[in-house]
């Protein structure tokens, strides 16, 4: 093969990667040496990676991974301090949360938003199941996140209750981007995509099945969309632990905190018990929302514990 061939990873199976190459779909393995070059990542490649294919005596395989423009990553579960890249070369992260069934998950939303701030990824919030929001909770949550400068899409895909205007706006966003949908299992991600992209026919509602005591993980797959754009529907994300973040950095990844924290008496104020803390003043006055600060404190404690574990050499 003379000219290198560059493709996009759509899906990763145990033995092969499914790669889109010039409109075709190929199943190819990874060269073994890529596993030695993966650094602190759990896997050498992620869905969305641009890869170079080459042939040798063993056949066609992925020879190299091109540098990423962006990545959405979290701390890998139970394997020490390793990083799990959920998607590479993403331009838009949709943080999807239902208002009811399951109820709105502020902590999970704030975790993913913080990760996006840190990884310089554009994130937008999608509130789902508006038709079930009998108590009108949508207004308060969308006001909070719009107040922080996030775009919020309030949606329902239930028959007869479709929020046509927001669905149209989201469809346009999908065609302009490589989008990844994140959020709890059951939030309505696959239903939303099925409504936005006719013909996609993703499975809905059965991802919570437990088999052999474990949640079945439907492998994440990147879909090229007719009309432009790519979309990745992730299986439910129950937790999202920030990777490689020092607790004191957190101020910068809660976007309303950094400008306020400039007025804290201590330059490295952690906004928990230090005197003359501008963040705590803002919390008392309502300029910082109690729900956001609850998330901040939770994440701070979690990162501090991870730090201590690592320092003790456990992780
Ligand atoms: N009432 C209502 N139910 C919805 C809506 N969207 C999804 N659901 C239901 O929520 C459940 C989980 O949806 P699914 O798309 O599989 O969620 P996912 O796990 O995030 O992909 C299914 O039973 C859907 O029918 C909605 O807008 N309104
Ligand atoms: Mg789903
Ligand atoms: Zn402070």
GROMACS .gro file of C-alpha atoms and ligand atoms in nm:
model
  345
    1UNK     CA    1   0.000   0.000   0.000
    2UNK     CA    2   0.169   0.321  -0.113
    3UNK     CA    3  -0.045   0.612   0.010
    4UNK     CA    4  -0.149   0.580   0.374
    5UNK     CA    5  -0.521   0.529   0.417
    6UNK     CA    6  -0.693   0.723   0.694
    7UNK     CA    7  -1.023   0.606   0.840
    8UNK     CA    8  -1.249   0.676   1.138
    9UNK     CA    9  -1.320   0.424   1.414
   10UNK     CA   10  -1.696   0.371   1.444
   11UNK     CA   11  -1.701   0.085   1.693
   12UNK     CA   12  -1.457  -0.125   1.895
   13UNK     CA   13  -1.516  -0.497   1.949
   14UNK     CA   14  -1.305  -0.740   2.148
   15UNK     CA   15  -1.087  -0.836   1.852
   16UNK     CA   16  -1.146  -0.580   1.579
   17UNK     CA   17  -1.226  -0.217   1.517
   18UNK     CA   18  -1.495  -0.116   1.270
   19UNK     CA   19  -1.344   0.157   1.057
   20UNK     CA   20  -1.515   0.384   0.807
   21UNK     CA   21  -1.285   0.433   0.511
   22UNK     CA   22  -1.393   0.624   0.202
   23UNK     CA   23  -1.758   0.538   0.263
   24UNK     CA   24  -1.684   0.167   0.323
   25UNK     CA   25  -1.693  -0.019   0.653
   26UNK     CA   26  -1.398  -0.247   0.736
   27UNK     CA   27  -1.329  -0.472   1.036
   28UNK     CA   28  -0.958  -0.454   1.114
   29UNK     CA   29  -0.735  -0.542   1.411
   30UNK     CA   30  -0.485  -0.319   1.590
   31UNK     CA   31  -0.112  -0.375   1.560
   32UNK     CA   32   0.010  -0.513   1.893
   33UNK     CA   33   0.264  -0.239   1.952
   34UNK     CA   34  -0.015   0.021   1.984
   35UNK     CA   35  -0.098  -0.137   2.320
   36UNK     CA   36   0.250  -0.048   2.445
   37UNK     CA   37   0.215   0.316   2.341
   38UNK     CA   38  -0.112   0.391   2.517
   39UNK     CA   39   0.038   0.570   2.822
   40UNK     CA   40  -0.216   0.616   3.102
   41UNK     CA   41  -0.509   0.529   2.880
   42UNK     CA   42  -0.690   0.202   2.927
   43UNK     CA   43  -0.723   0.153   2.553
   44UNK     CA   44  -0.495   0.254   2.267
   45UNK     CA   45  -0.788   0.376   2.056
   46UNK     CA   46  -1.135   0.521   2.110
   47UNK     CA   47  -1.446   0.554   1.900
   48UNK     CA   48  -1.401   0.860   1.679
   49UNK     CA   49  -1.026   0.817   1.643
   50UNK     CA   50  -0.876   0.883   1.301
   51UNK     CA   51  -0.643   0.597   1.224
   52UNK     CA   52  -0.392   0.501   0.960
   53UNK     CA   53  -0.435   0.161   0.801
   54UNK     CA   54  -0.150  -0.037   0.650
   55UNK     CA   55  -0.080  -0.385   0.523
   56UNK     CA   56   0.206  -0.619   0.610
   57UNK     CA   57   0.257  -0.998   0.601
   58UNK     CA   58  -0.016  -1.038   0.866
   59UNK     CA   59  -0.271  -0.839   0.662
   60UNK     CA   60  -0.442  -0.502   0.691
   61UNK     CA   61  -0.442  -0.346   1.038
   62UNK     CA   62  -0.446  -0.016   1.222
   63UNK     CA   63  -0.087   0.107   1.219
   64UNK     CA   64  -0.117   0.442   1.392
   65UNK     CA   65  -0.360   0.675   1.567
   66UNK     CA   66  -0.364   1.037   1.450
   67UNK     CA   67  -0.343   1.311   1.714
   68UNK     CA   68  -0.686   1.391   1.857
   69UNK     CA   69  -0.855   1.732   1.824
   70UNK     CA   70  -1.050   1.659   2.140
   71UNK     CA   71  -1.156   1.379   2.367
   72UNK     CA   72  -1.419   1.306   2.629
   73UNK     CA   73  -1.255   1.100   2.900
   74UNK     CA   74  -1.316   0.989   3.254
   75UNK     CA   75  -1.134   0.790   3.515
   76UNK     CA   76  -1.146   0.421   3.438
   77UNK     CA   77  -1.321   0.209   3.697
   78UNK     CA   78  -1.124  -0.021   3.925
   79UNK     CA   79  -0.800  -0.036   3.730
   80UNK     CA   80  -0.584   0.210   3.913
   81UNK     CA   81  -0.530   0.559   3.785
   82UNK     CA   82  -0.613   0.498   3.421
   83UNK     CA   83  -0.807   0.707   3.176
   84UNK     CA   84  -1.100   0.582   2.970
   85UNK     CA   85  -1.162   0.781   2.655
   86UNK     CA   86  -1.532   0.756   2.571
   87UNK     CA   87  -1.501   0.939   2.241
   88UNK     CA   88  -1.232   1.109   2.037
   89UNK     CA   89  -1.256   1.408   1.802
   90UNK     CA   90  -1.594   1.515   1.935
   91UNK     CA   91  -1.721   1.869   1.877
   92UNK     CA   92  -2.039   1.860   2.087
   93UNK     CA   93  -2.134   1.679   2.408
   94UNK     CA   94  -2.504   1.653   2.484
   95UNK     CA   95  -2.558   1.600   2.855
   96UNK     CA   96  -2.895   1.425   2.864
   97UNK     CA   97  -3.104   1.410   3.181
   98UNK     CA   98  -3.468   1.326   3.228
   99UNK     CA   99  -3.685   1.543   3.451
  100UNK     CA  100  -3.877   1.237   3.576
  101UNK     CA  101  -3.817   0.861   3.556
  102UNK     CA  102  -3.533   0.888   3.647
  103UNK     CA  103  -3.538   1.228   3.824
  104UNK     CA  104  -3.298   1.506   3.727
  105UNK     CA  105  -2.938   1.416   3.825
  106UNK     CA  106  -2.767   1.744   3.908
  107UNK     CA  107  -2.447   1.580   4.034
  108UNK     CA  108  -2.401   1.367   3.723
  109UNK     CA  109  -2.477   1.666   3.499
  110UNK     CA  110  -2.223   1.881   3.687
  111UNK     CA  111  -1.959   1.607   3.665
  112UNK     CA  112  -1.989   1.586   3.289
  113UNK     CA  113  -2.003   1.964   3.248
  114UNK     CA  114  -1.685   1.998   3.457
  115UNK     CA  115  -1.509   1.735   3.244
  116UNK     CA  116  -1.614   1.923   2.930
  117UNK     CA  117  -1.485   2.253   3.068
  118UNK     CA  118  -1.152   2.090   3.141
  119UNK     CA  119  -1.130   1.915   2.805
  120UNK     CA  120  -1.245   2.230   2.623
  121UNK     CA  121  -1.545   2.054   2.477
  122UNK     CA  122  -1.864   2.236   2.395
  123UNK     CA  123  -2.146   2.096   2.609
  124UNK     CA  124  -2.521   2.155   2.590
  125UNK     CA  125  -2.787   2.027   2.828
  126UNK     CA  126  -3.085   1.823   2.707
  127UNK     CA  127  -3.377   1.786   2.947
  128UNK     CA  128  -3.599   1.496   2.842
  129UNK     CA  129  -3.950   1.370   2.916
  130UNK     CA  130  -4.097   1.718   2.944
  131UNK     CA  131  -4.439   1.551   2.904
  132UNK     CA  132  -4.383   1.387   3.247
  133UNK     CA  133  -4.280   1.710   3.417
  134UNK     CA  134  -4.610   1.761   3.598
  135UNK     CA  135  -4.448   1.971   3.870
  136UNK     CA  136  -4.284   2.208   3.624
  137UNK     CA  137  -3.928   2.141   3.741
  138UNK     CA  138  -3.791   2.199   3.395
  139UNK     CA  139  -3.813   2.578   3.423
  140UNK     CA  140  -3.590   2.601   3.731
  141UNK     CA  141  -3.321   2.367   3.598
  142UNK     CA  142  -3.309   2.531   3.259
  143UNK     CA  143  -3.294   2.877   3.420
  144UNK     CA  144  -2.999   2.765   3.634
  145UNK     CA  145  -2.793   2.625   3.345
  146UNK     CA  146  -2.889   2.898   3.098
  147UNK     CA  147  -2.780   3.146   3.363
  148UNK     CA  148  -2.437   2.981   3.350
  149UNK     CA  149  -2.429   3.027   2.973
  150UNK     CA  150  -2.515   2.672   2.868
  151UNK     CA  151  -2.760   2.606   2.588
  152UNK     CA  152  -3.051   2.402   2.723
  153UNK     CA  153  -3.288   2.195   2.507
  154UNK     CA  154  -3.617   2.102   2.674
  155UNK     CA  155  -3.756   1.800   2.492
  156UNK     CA  156  -4.023   1.539   2.475
  157UNK     CA  157  -4.049   1.269   2.212
  158UNK     CA  158  -4.367   1.114   2.352
  159UNK     CA  159  -4.635   1.070   2.085
  160UNK     CA  160  -4.859   1.374   2.075
  161UNK     CA  161  -4.624   1.572   2.304
  162UNK     CA  162  -4.327   1.622   2.073
  163UNK     CA  163  -4.144   1.950   2.131
  164UNK     CA  164  -4.108   2.015   1.760
  165UNK     CA  165  -3.908   2.339   1.774
  166UNK     CA  166  -3.640   2.210   2.015
  167UNK     CA  167  -3.619   1.880   1.828
  168UNK     CA  168  -3.561   2.068   1.502
  169UNK     CA  169  -3.288   2.277   1.666
  170UNK     CA  170  -3.119   1.962   1.800
  171UNK     CA  171  -3.137   1.794   1.460
  172UNK     CA  172  -2.953   2.089   1.310
  173UNK     CA  173  -2.687   2.065   1.584
  174UNK     CA  174  -2.635   1.695   1.503
  175UNK     CA  175  -2.574   1.764   1.135
  176UNK     CA  176  -2.314   2.030   1.219
  177UNK     CA  177  -2.115   1.821   1.466
  178UNK     CA  178  -1.962   1.500   1.584
  179UNK     CA  179  -2.187   1.463   1.885
  180UNK     CA  180  -2.172   1.234   2.184
  181UNK     CA  181  -2.478   1.176   2.403
  182UNK     CA  182  -2.407   1.114   2.771
  183UNK     CA  183  -2.632   1.050   3.067
  184UNK     CA  184  -2.795   0.788   3.281
  185UNK     CA  185  -2.940   0.477   3.132
  186UNK     CA  186  -3.311   0.543   3.086
  187UNK     CA  187  -3.265   0.918   3.037
  188UNK     CA  188  -3.406   0.887   2.686
  189UNK     CA  189  -3.090   0.919   2.472
  190UNK     CA  190  -3.174   0.646   2.223
  191UNK     CA  191  -3.540   0.754   2.197
  192UNK     CA  192  -3.425   1.107   2.124
  193UNK     CA  193  -3.185   0.993   1.853
  194UNK     CA  194  -3.446   0.769   1.696
  195UNK     CA  195  -3.678   1.070   1.670
  196UNK     CA  196  -3.406   1.298   1.535
  197UNK     CA  197  -3.262   1.052   1.286
  198UNK     CA  198  -3.528   0.852   1.102
  199UNK     CA  199  -3.401   0.507   1.015
  200UNK     CA  200  -3.147   0.481   1.296
  201UNK     CA  201  -3.366   0.233   1.491
  202UNK     CA  202  -3.163   0.214   1.811
  203UNK     CA  203  -3.286  -0.018   2.081
  204UNK     CA  204  -3.484   0.163   2.347
  205UNK     CA  205  -3.557   0.087   2.707
  206UNK     CA  206  -3.387  -0.251   2.743
  207UNK     CA  207  -3.035  -0.141   2.832
  208UNK     CA  208  -3.091  -0.199   3.202
  209UNK     CA  209  -3.110  -0.574   3.164
  210UNK     CA  210  -2.889  -0.747   3.417
  211UNK     CA  211  -2.710  -1.059   3.304
  212UNK     CA  212  -2.470  -1.262   3.518
  213UNK     CA  213  -2.513  -0.995   3.785
  214UNK     CA  214  -2.375  -0.727   3.555
  215UNK     CA  215  -2.533  -0.459   3.343
  216UNK     CA  216  -2.508  -0.555   2.979
  217UNK     CA  217  -2.300  -0.297   2.803
  218UNK     CA  218  -2.414  -0.224   2.455
  219UNK     CA  219  -2.096  -0.118   2.281
  220UNK     CA  220  -2.081   0.250   2.193
  221UNK     CA  221  -2.111   0.310   1.820
  222UNK     CA  222  -2.050   0.619   1.611
  223UNK     CA  223  -2.308   0.665   1.334
  224UNK     CA  224  -2.239   0.867   1.021
  225UNK     CA  225  -2.561   1.064   0.958
  226UNK     CA  226  -2.722   1.103   0.620
  227UNK     CA  227  -2.714   1.480   0.576
  228UNK     CA  228  -2.385   1.525   0.759
  229UNK     CA  229  -2.242   1.482   1.106
  230UNK     CA  230  -2.168   1.185   1.328
  231UNK     CA  231  -2.340   1.082   1.646
  232UNK     CA  232  -2.237   0.852   1.930
  233UNK     CA  233  -2.502   0.706   2.156
  234UNK     CA  234  -2.330   0.586   2.473
  235UNK     CA  235  -2.472   0.313   2.692
  236UNK     CA  236  -2.582   0.456   3.026
  237UNK     CA  237  -2.321   0.645   3.220
  238UNK     CA  238  -2.387   0.601   3.589
  239UNK     CA  239  -2.076   0.770   3.711
  240UNK     CA  240  -1.823   1.006   3.569
  241UNK     CA  241  -1.510   1.055   3.775
  242UNK     CA  242  -1.273   1.325   3.656
  243UNK     CA  243  -0.934   1.193   3.551
  244UNK     CA  244  -0.604   1.360   3.635
  245UNK     CA  245  -0.764   1.661   3.805
  246UNK     CA  246  -0.622   1.805   4.127
  247UNK     CA  247  -0.894   1.907   4.377
  248UNK     CA  248  -0.773   2.269   4.373
  249UNK     CA  249  -0.827   2.284   3.995
  250UNK     CA  250  -1.200   2.230   4.035
  251UNK     CA  251  -1.263   2.605   4.075
  252UNK     CA  252  -1.175   2.646   3.707
  253UNK     CA  253  -1.406   2.371   3.581
  254UNK     CA  254  -1.719   2.512   3.746
  255UNK     CA  255  -1.753   2.801   3.504
  256UNK     CA  256  -1.922   3.050   3.740
  257UNK     CA  257  -1.662   2.993   4.015
  258UNK     CA  258  -1.335   3.125   3.873
  259UNK     CA  259  -1.441   3.491   3.826
  260UNK     CA  260  -1.593   3.499   4.177
  261UNK     CA  261  -1.299   3.316   4.339
  262UNK     CA  262  -1.067   3.602   4.242
  263UNK     CA  263  -1.215   3.787   4.540
  264UNK     CA  264  -1.147   3.509   4.792
  265UNK     CA  265  -0.896   3.618   5.058
  266UNK     CA  266  -0.673   3.319   4.988
  267UNK     CA  267  -0.549   3.274   4.635
  268UNK     CA  268  -0.571   2.894   4.667
  269UNK     CA  269  -0.905   2.905   4.853
  270UNK     CA  270  -1.100   2.580   4.824
  271UNK     CA  271  -1.429   2.749   4.928
  272UNK     CA  272  -1.507   2.508   5.208
  273UNK     CA  273  -1.399   2.658   5.538
  274UNK     CA  274  -1.150   2.937   5.465
  275UNK     CA  275  -1.236   3.282   5.605
  276UNK     CA  276  -1.340   3.565   5.374
  277UNK     CA  277  -1.442   3.336   5.088
  278UNK     CA  278  -1.617   3.509   4.797
  279UNK     CA  279  -1.767   3.181   4.672
  280UNK     CA  280  -1.936   3.116   5.006
  281UNK     CA  281  -2.064   3.474   5.007
  282UNK     CA  282  -2.204   3.417   4.656
  283UNK     CA  283  -2.365   3.097   4.780
  284UNK     CA  284  -2.531   3.284   5.067
  285UNK     CA  285  -2.660   3.557   4.834
  286UNK     CA  286  -2.786   3.306   4.578
  287UNK     CA  287  -2.540   3.414   4.307
  288UNK     CA  288  -2.404   3.058   4.322
  289UNK     CA  289  -2.675   2.793   4.325
  290UNK     CA  290  -2.688   2.552   4.622
  291UNK     CA  291  -2.717   2.255   4.388
  292UNK     CA  292  -2.396   2.353   4.205
  293UNK     CA  293  -2.209   2.397   4.532
  294UNK     CA  294  -2.329   2.058   4.656
  295UNK     CA  295  -2.179   1.908   4.338
  296UNK     CA  296  -1.859   2.107   4.385
  297UNK     CA  297  -1.815   1.984   4.742
  298UNK     CA  298  -1.889   1.626   4.643
  299UNK     CA  299  -1.636   1.632   4.359
  300UNK     CA  300  -1.377   1.808   4.572
  301UNK     CA  301  -1.396   1.535   4.839
  302UNK     CA  302  -1.384   1.263   4.575
  303UNK     CA  303  -1.077   1.409   4.404
  304UNK     CA  304  -0.907   1.459   4.739
  305UNK     CA  305  -0.961   1.094   4.829
  306UNK     CA  306  -0.826   0.982   4.492
  307UNK     CA  307  -0.522   1.205   4.546
  308UNK     CA  308  -0.453   1.055   4.886
  309UNK     CA  309  -0.494   0.701   4.758
  310UNK     CA  310  -0.248   0.772   4.482
  311UNK     CA  311  -0.001   0.932   4.720
  312UNK     CA  312  -0.016   0.620   4.936
  313UNK     CA  313   0.050   0.424   4.618
  314UNK     CA  314  -0.279   0.237   4.630
  315UNK     CA  315  -0.510   0.377   4.367
  316LIG     N1  316  -4.281   0.993   2.857
  316LIG     C1  317  -4.168   0.990   2.788
  316LIG     N2  318  -4.092   0.877   2.790
  316LIG     C2  319  -3.977   0.878   2.721
  316LIG     C3  320  -3.933   0.991   2.648
  316LIG     N3  321  -3.814   0.960   2.593
  316LIG     C4  322  -3.785   0.834   2.630
  316LIG     N4  323  -3.884   0.781   2.707
  316LIG     C5  324  -3.888   0.646   2.764
  316LIG     O1  325  -3.781   0.630   2.856
  316LIG     C6  326  -3.732   0.495   2.854
  316LIG     C7  327  -3.581   0.494   2.831
  316LIG     O2  328  -3.554   0.547   2.703
  316LIG     P1  329  -3.418   0.519   2.623
  316LIG     O3  330  -3.423   0.601   2.501
  316LIG     O4  331  -3.393   0.373   2.608
  316LIG     O5  332  -3.311   0.580   2.726
  316LIG     P2  333  -3.150   0.568   2.717
  316LIG     O6  334  -3.113   0.457   2.810
  316LIG     O7  335  -3.101   0.700   2.768
  316LIG     O8  336  -3.112   0.543   2.577
  316LIG     C8  337  -3.808   0.426   2.742
  316LIG     O9  338  -3.911   0.350   2.803
  316LIG     C9  339  -3.864   0.539   2.660
  316LIG    O10  340  -3.986   0.504   2.596
  316LIG    C10  341  -4.016   1.109   2.648
  316LIG    O11  342  -3.986   1.214   2.590
  316LIG     N5  343  -4.131   1.102   2.721
  317LIG    MG1  344  -2.991   0.391   2.500
  318LIG    ZN1  345  -1.319   3.081   4.836
   0.00000   0.00000   0.00000
